[in-house]
XYZ file of C-alpha atoms in Angstrom:
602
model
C -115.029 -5.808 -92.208
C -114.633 -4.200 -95.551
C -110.761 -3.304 -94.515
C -110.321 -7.067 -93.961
C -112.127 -8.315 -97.573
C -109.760 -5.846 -99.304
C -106.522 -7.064 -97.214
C -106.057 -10.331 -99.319
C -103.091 -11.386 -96.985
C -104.688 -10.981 -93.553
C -107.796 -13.273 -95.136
C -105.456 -15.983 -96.096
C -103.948 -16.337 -92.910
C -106.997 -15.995 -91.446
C -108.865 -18.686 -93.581
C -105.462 -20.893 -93.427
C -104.195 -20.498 -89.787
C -100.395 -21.259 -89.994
C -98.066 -22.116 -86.896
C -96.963 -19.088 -86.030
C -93.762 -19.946 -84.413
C -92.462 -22.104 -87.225
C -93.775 -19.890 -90.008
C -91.829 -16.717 -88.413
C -89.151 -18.862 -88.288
C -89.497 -19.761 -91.828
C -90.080 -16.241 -93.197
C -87.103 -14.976 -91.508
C -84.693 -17.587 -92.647
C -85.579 -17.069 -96.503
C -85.993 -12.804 -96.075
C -82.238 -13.422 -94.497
C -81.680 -15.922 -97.400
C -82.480 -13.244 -100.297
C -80.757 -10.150 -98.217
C -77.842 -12.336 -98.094
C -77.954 -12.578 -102.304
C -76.593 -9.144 -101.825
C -73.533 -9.509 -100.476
C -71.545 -11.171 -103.724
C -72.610 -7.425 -105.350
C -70.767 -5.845 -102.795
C -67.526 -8.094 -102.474
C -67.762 -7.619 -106.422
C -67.102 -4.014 -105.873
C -64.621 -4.341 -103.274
C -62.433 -6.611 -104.700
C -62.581 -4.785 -108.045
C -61.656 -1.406 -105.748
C -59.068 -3.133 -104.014
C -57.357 -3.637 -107.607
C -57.511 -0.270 -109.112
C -56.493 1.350 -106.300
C -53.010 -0.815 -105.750
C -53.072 -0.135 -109.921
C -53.331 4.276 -109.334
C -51.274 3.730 -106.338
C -48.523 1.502 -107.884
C -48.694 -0.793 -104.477
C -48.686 -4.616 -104.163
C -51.897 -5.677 -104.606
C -53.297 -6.872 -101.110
C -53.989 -10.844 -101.536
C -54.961 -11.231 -98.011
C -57.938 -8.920 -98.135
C -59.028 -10.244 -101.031
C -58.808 -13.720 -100.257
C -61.137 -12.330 -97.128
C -63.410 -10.857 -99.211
C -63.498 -14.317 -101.735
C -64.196 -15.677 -98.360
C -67.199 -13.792 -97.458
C -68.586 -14.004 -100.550
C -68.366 -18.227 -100.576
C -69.501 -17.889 -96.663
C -72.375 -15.887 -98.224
C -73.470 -17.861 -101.155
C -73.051 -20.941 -98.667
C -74.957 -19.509 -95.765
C -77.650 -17.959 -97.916
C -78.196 -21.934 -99.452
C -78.301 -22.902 -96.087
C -81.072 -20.442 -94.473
C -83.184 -20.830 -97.808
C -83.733 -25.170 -97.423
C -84.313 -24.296 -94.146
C -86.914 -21.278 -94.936
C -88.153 -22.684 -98.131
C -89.014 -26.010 -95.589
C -90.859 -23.964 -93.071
C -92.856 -22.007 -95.238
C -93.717 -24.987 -97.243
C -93.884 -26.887 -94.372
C -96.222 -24.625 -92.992
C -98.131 -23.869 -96.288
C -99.452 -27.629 -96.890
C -99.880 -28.277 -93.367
C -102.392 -24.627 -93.509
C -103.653 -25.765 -96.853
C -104.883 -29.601 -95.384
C -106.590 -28.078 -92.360
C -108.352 -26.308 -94.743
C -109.092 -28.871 -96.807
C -110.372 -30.970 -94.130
C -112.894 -27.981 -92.655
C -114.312 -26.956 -95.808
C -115.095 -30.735 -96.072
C -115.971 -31.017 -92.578
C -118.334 -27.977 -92.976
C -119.500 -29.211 -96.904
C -120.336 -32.550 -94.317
C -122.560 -30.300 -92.402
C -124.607 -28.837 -95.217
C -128.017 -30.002 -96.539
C -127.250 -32.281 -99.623
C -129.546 -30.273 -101.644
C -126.007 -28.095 -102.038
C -124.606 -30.984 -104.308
C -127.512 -31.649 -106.776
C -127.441 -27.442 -107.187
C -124.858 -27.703 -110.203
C -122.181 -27.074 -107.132
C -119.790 -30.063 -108.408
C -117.357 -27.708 -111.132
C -117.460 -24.824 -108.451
C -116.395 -27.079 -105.319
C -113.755 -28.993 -107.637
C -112.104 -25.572 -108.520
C -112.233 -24.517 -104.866
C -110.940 -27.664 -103.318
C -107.902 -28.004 -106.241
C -107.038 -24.960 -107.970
C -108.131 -22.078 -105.685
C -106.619 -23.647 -102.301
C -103.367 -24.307 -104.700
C -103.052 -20.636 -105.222
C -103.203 -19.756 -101.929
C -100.372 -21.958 -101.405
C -97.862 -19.751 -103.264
C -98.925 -16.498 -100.969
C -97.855 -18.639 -97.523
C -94.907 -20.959 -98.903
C -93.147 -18.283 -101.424
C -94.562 -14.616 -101.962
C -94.374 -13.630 -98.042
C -90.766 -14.907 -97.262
C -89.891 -13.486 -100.645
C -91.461 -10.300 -100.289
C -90.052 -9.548 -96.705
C -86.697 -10.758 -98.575
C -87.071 -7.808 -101.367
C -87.896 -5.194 -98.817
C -85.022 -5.973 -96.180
C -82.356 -6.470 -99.214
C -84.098 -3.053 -101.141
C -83.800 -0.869 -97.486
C -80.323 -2.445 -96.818
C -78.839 -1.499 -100.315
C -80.780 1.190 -100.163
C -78.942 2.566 -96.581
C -75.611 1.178 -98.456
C -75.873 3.334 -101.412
C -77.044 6.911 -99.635
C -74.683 6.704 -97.449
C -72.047 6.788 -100.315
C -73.542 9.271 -102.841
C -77.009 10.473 -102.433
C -77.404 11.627 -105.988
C -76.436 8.490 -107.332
C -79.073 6.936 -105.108
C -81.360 9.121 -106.087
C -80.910 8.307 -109.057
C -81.276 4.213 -108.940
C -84.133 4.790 -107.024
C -86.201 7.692 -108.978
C -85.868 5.341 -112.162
C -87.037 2.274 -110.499
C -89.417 3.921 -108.505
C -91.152 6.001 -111.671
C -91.018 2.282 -113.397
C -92.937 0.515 -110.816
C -95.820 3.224 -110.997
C -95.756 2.849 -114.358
C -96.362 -0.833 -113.889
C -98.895 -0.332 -111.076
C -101.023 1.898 -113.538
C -102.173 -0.457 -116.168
C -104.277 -1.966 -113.892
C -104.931 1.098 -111.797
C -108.102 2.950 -111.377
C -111.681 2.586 -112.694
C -110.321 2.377 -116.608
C -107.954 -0.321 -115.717
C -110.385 -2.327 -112.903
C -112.783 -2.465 -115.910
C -110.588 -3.665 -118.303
C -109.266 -6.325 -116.179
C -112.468 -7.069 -114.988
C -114.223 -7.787 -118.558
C -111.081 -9.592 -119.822
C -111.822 -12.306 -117.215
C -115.255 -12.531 -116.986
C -115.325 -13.035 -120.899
C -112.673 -15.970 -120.587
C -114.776 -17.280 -117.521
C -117.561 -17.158 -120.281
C -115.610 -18.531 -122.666
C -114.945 -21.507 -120.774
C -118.073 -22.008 -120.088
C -118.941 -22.342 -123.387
C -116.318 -24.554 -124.515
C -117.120 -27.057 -122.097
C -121.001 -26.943 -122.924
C -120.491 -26.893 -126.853
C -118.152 -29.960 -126.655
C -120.087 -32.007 -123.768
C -123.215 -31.119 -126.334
C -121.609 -32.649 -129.300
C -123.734 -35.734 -129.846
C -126.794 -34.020 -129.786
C -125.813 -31.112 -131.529
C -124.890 -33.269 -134.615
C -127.389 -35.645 -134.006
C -129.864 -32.560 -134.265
C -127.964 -30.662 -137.157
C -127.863 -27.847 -135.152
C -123.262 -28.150 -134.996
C -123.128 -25.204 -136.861
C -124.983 -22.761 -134.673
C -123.290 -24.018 -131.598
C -120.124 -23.382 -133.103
C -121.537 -19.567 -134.322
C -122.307 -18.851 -130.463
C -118.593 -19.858 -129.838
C -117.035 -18.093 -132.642
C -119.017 -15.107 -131.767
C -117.372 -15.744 -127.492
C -113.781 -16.203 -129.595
C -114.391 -12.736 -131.211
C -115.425 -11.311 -128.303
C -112.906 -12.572 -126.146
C -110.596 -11.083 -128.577
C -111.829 -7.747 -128.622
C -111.611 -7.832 -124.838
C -107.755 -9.304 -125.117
C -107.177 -6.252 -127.735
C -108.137 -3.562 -125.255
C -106.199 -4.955 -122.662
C -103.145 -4.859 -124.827
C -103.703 -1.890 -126.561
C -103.340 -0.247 -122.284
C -100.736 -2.930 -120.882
C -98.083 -3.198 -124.128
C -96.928 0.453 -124.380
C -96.865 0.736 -120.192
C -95.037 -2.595 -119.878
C -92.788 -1.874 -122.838
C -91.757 1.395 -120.477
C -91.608 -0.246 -117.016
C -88.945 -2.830 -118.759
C -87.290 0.100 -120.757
C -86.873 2.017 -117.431
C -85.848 -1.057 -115.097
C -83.183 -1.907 -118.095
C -82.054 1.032 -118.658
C -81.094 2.221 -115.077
C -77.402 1.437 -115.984
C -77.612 3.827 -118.482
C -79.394 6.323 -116.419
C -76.244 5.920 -113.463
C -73.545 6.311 -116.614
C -75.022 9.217 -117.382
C -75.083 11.039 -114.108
C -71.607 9.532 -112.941
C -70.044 11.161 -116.076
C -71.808 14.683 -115.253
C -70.800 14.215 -111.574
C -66.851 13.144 -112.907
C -67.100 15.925 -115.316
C -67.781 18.092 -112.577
C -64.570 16.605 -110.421
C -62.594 14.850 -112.743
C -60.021 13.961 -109.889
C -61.998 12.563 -107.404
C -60.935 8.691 -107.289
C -63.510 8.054 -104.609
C -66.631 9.213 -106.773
C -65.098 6.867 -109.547
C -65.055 4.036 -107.418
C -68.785 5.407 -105.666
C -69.741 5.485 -109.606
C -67.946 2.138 -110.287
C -70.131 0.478 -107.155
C -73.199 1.806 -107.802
C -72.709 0.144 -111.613
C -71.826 -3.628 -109.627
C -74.679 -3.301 -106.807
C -77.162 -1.035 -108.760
C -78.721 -4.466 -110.806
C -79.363 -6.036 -107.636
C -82.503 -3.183 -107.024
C -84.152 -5.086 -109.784
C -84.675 -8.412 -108.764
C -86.914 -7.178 -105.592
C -88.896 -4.988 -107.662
C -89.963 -7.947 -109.745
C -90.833 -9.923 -107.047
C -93.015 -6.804 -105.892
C -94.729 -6.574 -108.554
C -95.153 -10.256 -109.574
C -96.812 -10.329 -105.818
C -99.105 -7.371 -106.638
C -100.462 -9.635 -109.671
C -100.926 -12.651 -107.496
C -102.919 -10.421 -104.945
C -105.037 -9.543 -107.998
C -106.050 -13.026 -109.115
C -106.269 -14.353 -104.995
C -108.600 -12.513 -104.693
C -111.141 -13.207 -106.536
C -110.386 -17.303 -105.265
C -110.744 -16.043 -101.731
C -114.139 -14.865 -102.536
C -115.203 -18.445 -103.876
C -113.996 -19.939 -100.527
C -115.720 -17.422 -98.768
C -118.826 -18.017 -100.060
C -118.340 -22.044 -99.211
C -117.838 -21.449 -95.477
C -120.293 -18.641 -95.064
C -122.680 -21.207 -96.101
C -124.865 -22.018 -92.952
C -124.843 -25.753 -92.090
C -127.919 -27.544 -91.316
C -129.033 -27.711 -87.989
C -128.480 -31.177 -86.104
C -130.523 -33.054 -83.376
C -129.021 -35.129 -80.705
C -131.227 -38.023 -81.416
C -130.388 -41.552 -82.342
C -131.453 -44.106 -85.154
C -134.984 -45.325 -84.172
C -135.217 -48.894 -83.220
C -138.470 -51.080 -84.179
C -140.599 -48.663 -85.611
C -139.832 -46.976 -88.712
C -142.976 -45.056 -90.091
C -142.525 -42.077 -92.052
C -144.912 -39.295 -91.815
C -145.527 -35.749 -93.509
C -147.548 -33.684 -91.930
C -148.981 -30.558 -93.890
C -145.396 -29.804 -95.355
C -145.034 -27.093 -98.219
C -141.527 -26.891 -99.122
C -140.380 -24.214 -102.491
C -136.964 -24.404 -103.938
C -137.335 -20.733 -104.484
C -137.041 -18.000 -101.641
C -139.954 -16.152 -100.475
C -139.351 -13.322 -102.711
C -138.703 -14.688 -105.754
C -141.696 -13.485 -108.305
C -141.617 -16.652 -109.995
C -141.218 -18.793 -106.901
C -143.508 -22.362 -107.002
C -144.062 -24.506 -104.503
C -142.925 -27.648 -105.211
C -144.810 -29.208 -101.982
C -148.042 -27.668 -100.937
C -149.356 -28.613 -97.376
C -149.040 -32.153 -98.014
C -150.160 -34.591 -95.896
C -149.215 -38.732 -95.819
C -149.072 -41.450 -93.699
C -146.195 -44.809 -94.530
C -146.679 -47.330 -91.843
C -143.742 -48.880 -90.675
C -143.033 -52.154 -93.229
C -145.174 -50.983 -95.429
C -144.234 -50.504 -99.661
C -145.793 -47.349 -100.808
C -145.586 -45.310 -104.022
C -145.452 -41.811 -105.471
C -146.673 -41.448 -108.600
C -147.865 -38.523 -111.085
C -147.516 -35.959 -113.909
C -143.789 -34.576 -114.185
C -143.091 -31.739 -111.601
C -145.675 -32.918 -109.432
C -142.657 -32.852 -106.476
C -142.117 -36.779 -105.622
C -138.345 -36.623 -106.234
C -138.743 -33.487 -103.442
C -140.755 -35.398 -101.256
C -138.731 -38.344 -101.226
C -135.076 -35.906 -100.755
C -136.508 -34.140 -97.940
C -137.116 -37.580 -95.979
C -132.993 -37.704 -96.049
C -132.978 -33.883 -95.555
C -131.524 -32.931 -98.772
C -133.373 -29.589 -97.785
C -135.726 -28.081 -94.885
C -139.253 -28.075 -95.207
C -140.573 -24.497 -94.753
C -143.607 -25.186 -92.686
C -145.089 -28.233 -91.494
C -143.010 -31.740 -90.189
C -141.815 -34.795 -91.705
C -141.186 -37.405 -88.457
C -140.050 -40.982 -88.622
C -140.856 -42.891 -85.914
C -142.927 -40.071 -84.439
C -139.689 -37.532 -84.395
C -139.354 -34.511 -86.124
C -136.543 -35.753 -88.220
C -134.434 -32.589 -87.943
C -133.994 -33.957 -84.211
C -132.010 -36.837 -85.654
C -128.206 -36.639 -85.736
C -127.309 -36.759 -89.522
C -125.426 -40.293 -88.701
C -128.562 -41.241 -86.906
C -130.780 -40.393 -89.889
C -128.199 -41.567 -92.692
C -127.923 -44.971 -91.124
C -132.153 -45.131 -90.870
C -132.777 -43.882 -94.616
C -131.301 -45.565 -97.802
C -131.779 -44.144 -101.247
C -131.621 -45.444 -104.594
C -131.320 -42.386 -107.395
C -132.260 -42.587 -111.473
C -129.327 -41.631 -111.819
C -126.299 -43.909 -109.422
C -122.618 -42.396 -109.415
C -119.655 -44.979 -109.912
C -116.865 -44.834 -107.961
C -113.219 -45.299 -109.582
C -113.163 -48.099 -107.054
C -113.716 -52.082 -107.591
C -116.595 -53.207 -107.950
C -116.251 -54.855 -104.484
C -115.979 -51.498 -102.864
C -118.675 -50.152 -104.392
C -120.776 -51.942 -103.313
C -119.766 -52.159 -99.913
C -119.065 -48.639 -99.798
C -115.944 -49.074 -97.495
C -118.383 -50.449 -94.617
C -116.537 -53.443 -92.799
C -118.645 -56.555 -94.152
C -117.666 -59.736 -95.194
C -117.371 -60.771 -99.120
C -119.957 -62.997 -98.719
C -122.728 -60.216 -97.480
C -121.639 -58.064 -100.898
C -122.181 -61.403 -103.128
C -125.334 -62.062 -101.349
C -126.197 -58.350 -102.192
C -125.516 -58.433 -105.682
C -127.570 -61.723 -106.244
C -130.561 -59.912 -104.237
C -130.076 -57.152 -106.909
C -129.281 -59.439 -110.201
C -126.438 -57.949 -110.646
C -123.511 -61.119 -109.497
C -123.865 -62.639 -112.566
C -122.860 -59.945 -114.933
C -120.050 -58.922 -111.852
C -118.214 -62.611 -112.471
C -118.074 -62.332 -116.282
C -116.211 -59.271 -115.069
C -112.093 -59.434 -116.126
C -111.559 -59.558 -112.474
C -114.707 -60.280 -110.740
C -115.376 -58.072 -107.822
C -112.152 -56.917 -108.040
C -112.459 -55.510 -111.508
C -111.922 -51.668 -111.110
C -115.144 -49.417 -112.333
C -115.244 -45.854 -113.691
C -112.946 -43.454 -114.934
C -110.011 -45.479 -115.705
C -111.843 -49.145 -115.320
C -114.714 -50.636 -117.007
C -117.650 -48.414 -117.927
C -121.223 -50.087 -117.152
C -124.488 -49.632 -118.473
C -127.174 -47.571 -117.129
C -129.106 -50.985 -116.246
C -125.816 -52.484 -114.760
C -125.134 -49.180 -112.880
C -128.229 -48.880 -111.488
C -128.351 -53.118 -109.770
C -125.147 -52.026 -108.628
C -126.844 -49.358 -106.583
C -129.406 -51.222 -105.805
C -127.059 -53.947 -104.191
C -125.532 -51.160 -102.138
C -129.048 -50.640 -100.275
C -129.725 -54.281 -100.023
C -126.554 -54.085 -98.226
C -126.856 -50.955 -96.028
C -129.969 -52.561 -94.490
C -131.561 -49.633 -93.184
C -135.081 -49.684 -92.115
C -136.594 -46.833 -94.333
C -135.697 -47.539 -98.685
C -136.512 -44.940 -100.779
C -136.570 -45.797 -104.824
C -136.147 -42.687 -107.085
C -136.863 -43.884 -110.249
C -134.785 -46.862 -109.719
C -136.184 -48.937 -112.485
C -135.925 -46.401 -115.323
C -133.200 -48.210 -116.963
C -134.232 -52.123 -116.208
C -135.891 -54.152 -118.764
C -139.157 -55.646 -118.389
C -137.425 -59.268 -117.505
C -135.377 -57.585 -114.871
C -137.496 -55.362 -113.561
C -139.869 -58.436 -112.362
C -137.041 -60.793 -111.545
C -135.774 -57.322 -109.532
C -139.408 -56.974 -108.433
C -139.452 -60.398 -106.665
C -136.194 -60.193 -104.907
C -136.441 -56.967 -103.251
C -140.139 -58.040 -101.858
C -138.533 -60.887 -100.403
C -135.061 -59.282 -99.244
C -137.202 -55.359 -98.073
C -139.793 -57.630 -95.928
C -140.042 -55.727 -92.790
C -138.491 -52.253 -94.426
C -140.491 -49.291 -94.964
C -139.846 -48.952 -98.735
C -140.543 -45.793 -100.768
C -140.533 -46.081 -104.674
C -141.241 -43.488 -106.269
C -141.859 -43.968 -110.399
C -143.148 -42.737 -113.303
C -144.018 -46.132 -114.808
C -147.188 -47.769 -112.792
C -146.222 -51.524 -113.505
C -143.391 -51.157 -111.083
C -146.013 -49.777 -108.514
C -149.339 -52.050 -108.597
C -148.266 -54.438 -105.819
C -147.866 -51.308 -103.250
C -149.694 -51.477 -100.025
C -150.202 -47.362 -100.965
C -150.228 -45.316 -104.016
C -149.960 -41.544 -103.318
C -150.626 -39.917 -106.051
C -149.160 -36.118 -106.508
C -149.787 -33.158 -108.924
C -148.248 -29.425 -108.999
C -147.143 -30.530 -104.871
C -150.787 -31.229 -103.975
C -151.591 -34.834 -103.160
C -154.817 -36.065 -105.460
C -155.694 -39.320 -104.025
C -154.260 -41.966 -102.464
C -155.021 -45.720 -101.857
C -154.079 -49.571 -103.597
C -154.199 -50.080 -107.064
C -156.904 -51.640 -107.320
C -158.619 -48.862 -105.247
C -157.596 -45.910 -107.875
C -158.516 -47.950 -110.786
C -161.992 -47.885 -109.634
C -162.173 -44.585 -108.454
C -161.460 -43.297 -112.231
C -159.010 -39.992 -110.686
C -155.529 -39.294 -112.103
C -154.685 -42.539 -111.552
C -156.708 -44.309 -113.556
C -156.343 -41.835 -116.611
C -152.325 -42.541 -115.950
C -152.742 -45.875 -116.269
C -154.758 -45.577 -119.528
C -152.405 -43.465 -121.137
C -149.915 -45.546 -120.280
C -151.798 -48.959 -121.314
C -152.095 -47.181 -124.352
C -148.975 -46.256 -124.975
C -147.375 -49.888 -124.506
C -149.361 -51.091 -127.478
C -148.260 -48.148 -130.096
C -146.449 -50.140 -132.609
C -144.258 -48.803 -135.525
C -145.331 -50.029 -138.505
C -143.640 -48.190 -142.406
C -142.579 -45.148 -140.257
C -145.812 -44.461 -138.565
C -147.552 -44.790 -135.319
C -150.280 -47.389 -135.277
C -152.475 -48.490 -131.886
């Protein structure tokens, strides 16, 4: 297992699963491709030999091998175009064809996961994952493979060219390039150079981070007049980001600046040892024209080490991205029943549940439901209400699943909800958040969600939810394109829109999170009204922090630190004088604080 983590290569085909037939085909085509790159080196040299020698010989010079060797080199350059579009198209061809399956099961297994995974601050990590990370991966199938088999067949075939000419001339093309690549190799090399690397990106990951905070905080950081602290915090990342970028320089500079003085200088280093070697036989025409190709070809060693070590560096960073995917498919997906959506009945019931959002070790774990117990007849409108942290946003997201309850059962319909198919349970339980996401979609489609219903069902909808009138003094109606890129709404607007989308959905259980936070008091009871008439015969759910919204429910459950208090109709609590009625007061009083000369009266 551990041999497999460190082989980056093996875990990308392995994650990406390429044809194998056509990829082979691919890889071979564009190795052949570069190999072939060679060859106008060579002809170089033989043409050029085929002149001196008719020049020390004082013979014609032979037109008809040259023209032949002209010839091979155009057949080459030609042929080598040829087998690299056809390569580069089967790699590539391969690569994004690789690159969508995986797409599609990391969204197919994302599918599978509790939702709790996207309200866990998951949304910038998935978004690198799906874009960036899967992109990378890209250039190791459709480029760095083909190219690297391509190095190492055109390095071992000049390689067998030039020993079997002059072995101390290959020697010494090969020592220099050799002693330049470990020199390359080294500055990230061992523990030093693992550290270094290691703290250089983790304090640009940090820095990032930063950025992004310190300018999404803006308005409240001026608002505050706390700008100038935020922007100490991010000088003080700068600076150390900087020291970080100084170490690594202070290794890398004088090792790179003698990897390129090597690999450049390996001309110089062949000059040098041809002269000794033509000092040492100043007659021999055939080591001047060994000495002579090795000069022509020798260049052509360098272009394959680059692409070595420019693949070494991509290894590097991969890496790291293959970890991030990893840790996305290890995920385990939630378990699925076989059951379908309920038909008639559509009470929801908890029985004893305790549910934590912290594992069982965690010293500071809390239980955000604590054996509670609750009963929501089918057609019924109940309520959960109390103190912040009390766990109703929990209880109402683990009616949809967004997690597992630890111990005890939630069951609609008398079920065990985890025996539900997730399209079973979607299509029984519709939600309403605080806070509703906009698509970059009409306004049309968001509503309908890309279900197949007729215009008239949306309009009908959005008038249920107060929302059609504001939609036609749209620029173009329902049609009129919303978020990023469209028109922006208001929270209020945002939140009917959502609304509309559950009128629409029709599904027999409606849960309400907060989904009058934003509405004004004229809208809330004009919103009031039409959802008692249009949620007749639903089980509905709200769940609020403001009691007005609440006082017509056929049950108020009333929750504190995951415990439920009491329970029972307004009218009931009020009289009882629990929680309830001491939320009420508070909030009675609180509706007739007015501001009068800058200070709170009653």
């Amino acid at each position: 297992m551990q041999d497999t983590k460190k082989n980056v290569i093996l875990r990308v085909f392995r994650t990406a699963r390429c044809n194998p037939g056509k990829y082979i085909l691919g890889v071979t085509c564009s190795a052949l491709s570069v190999l072939l790159s060679g060859v106008p080196f060579y002809t170089v040299y033989r043409i050029v030999r085929l002149f001196l020698l008719a020049s020390w010989k004082g013979t014609a010079i032979p037109i008809d091998e040259i023209w032949l060797w002209e010839a091979i080199t155009i057949g080459s350059i030609v042929l080598g175009i040829v087998l690299s579009v056809i390569g580069s198209f089967s790699c590539h061809a391969c690569a994004f064809n690789a690159l969508y399956d995986l797409r599609m099961r990391i969204l197919d297994h994302m599918g599978r996961l509790n939702l709790g995974f996207y309200t866990s601050g998951q949304s910038g990590a998935i978004q690198k994952t799906m874009n960036e990370n899967i992109e990378k991966m890209e250039n190791i199938i459709a480029h760095d493979v083909s190219n690297i088999f391509g190095a190492g067949l055109l390095l071992a075939s000049l390689a067998v060219l030039m020993f079997s000419l002059n072995i101390t001339l290959a020697l010494t093309i090969f020592i220099a390039l050799a002693f330049a690549f470990l020199i390359q190799f080294s500055a990230f090399g061992g523990k030093q150079g693992q550290k270094i690397w290691s703290d250089l990106n983790h304090s640009s990951t940090e820095l990032d981070a930063a950025f992004s905070e310190y300018v999404a905080g803006m308005e409240e950081e001026k608002i505050f007049g706390r700008p100038e602290a935020a922007a100490r915090r991010l000088t003080g990342l700068v600076e150390k980001n900087r020291e970080h970028w100084k170490v690594y320089l202070k290794r890398v500079t004088p090792i790179f600046g003698a990897y390129k003085t090597i690999t450049i200088s390996v001309l110089a280093f062949l000059l040098a040892v041809g002269c000794i070697l033509l000092y040492l036989k100043p007659d021999d025409h055939n080591l001047m024209m060994e000495l002579l190709m090795f000069l022509i070809v020798g260049p052509a060693c360098i272009s394959p080490l680059m692409e070595l070590v420019e693949f070494g560096a991509d290894l590097r960073n991969l890496s790291v991205r293959m970890d991030q995917i990893d840790a996305i498919l290890n995920l385990q997906p939630i378990s699925e029943g076989t059951e379908t959506k309920p038909e008639g009945e559509a009470n929801v019931s908890f029985h004893d549940v305790s549910f934590s959002y912290q594992n069982a070790a965690d010293p500071l774990r809390r239980m955000a439901l604590n054996h509670l117990t609750m009963e929501i007849p089918t057609g019924s409108f109940a309520a959960l209400v109390g103190p912040s942290g009390g766990g109703k946003s929990t209880a109402g997201q683990l009616i949809a699943r967004f997690w597992d309850v630890e111990s005890g059962s939630i069951t609609i319909a008398g079920r065990d909800i985890r025996e539900y198919s997730a399209k079973a349970l979607m299509s029984t339980v519709s939600f309403v958040f605080q806070d509703t996401h906009i698509f970059a979609e009409s306004v049309y489609d968001n509503i309908a969600m890309h279900s197949k219903v007729h215009r008239e069902d949306v309009e009908r909808a959005a008038k249920a939810a107060r929302c059609h009138e504001f939609i036609c003094s749209l620029p173009n109606g329902y049609d009129t394109k919303l978020g990023d890129g469209g028109h922006k709404l208001s929270g209020g607007e945002a939140q009917r829109i959502a609304i509309a989308r559950a009128i629409l959905k029709d599904a027999p259980i409606v849960v309400l999170d907060e989904a009058m936070a934003f509405t004004d008091a004229e809208n809330e009871l004009a919103l009031r009204e039409s959802m008692a008439e249009l949620l007749r015969g639903k089980t509905v759910l709200m769940i609020a922090h403001r009691l007005y919204s609440v006082q017509d429910a056929d049950c108020i459950f009333v929750l504190e630190n995951g415990q439920l208090k009491e329970s029972g109709t307004h009218t009931e609590l009020l009289q009882s004088k629990g929680l309830y009625a001491h939320l009420w007061a508070i909030q009675n009083e609180t509706e007739s604080w007015q501001m009068k000369g800058g200070l709170v009266h009653v």
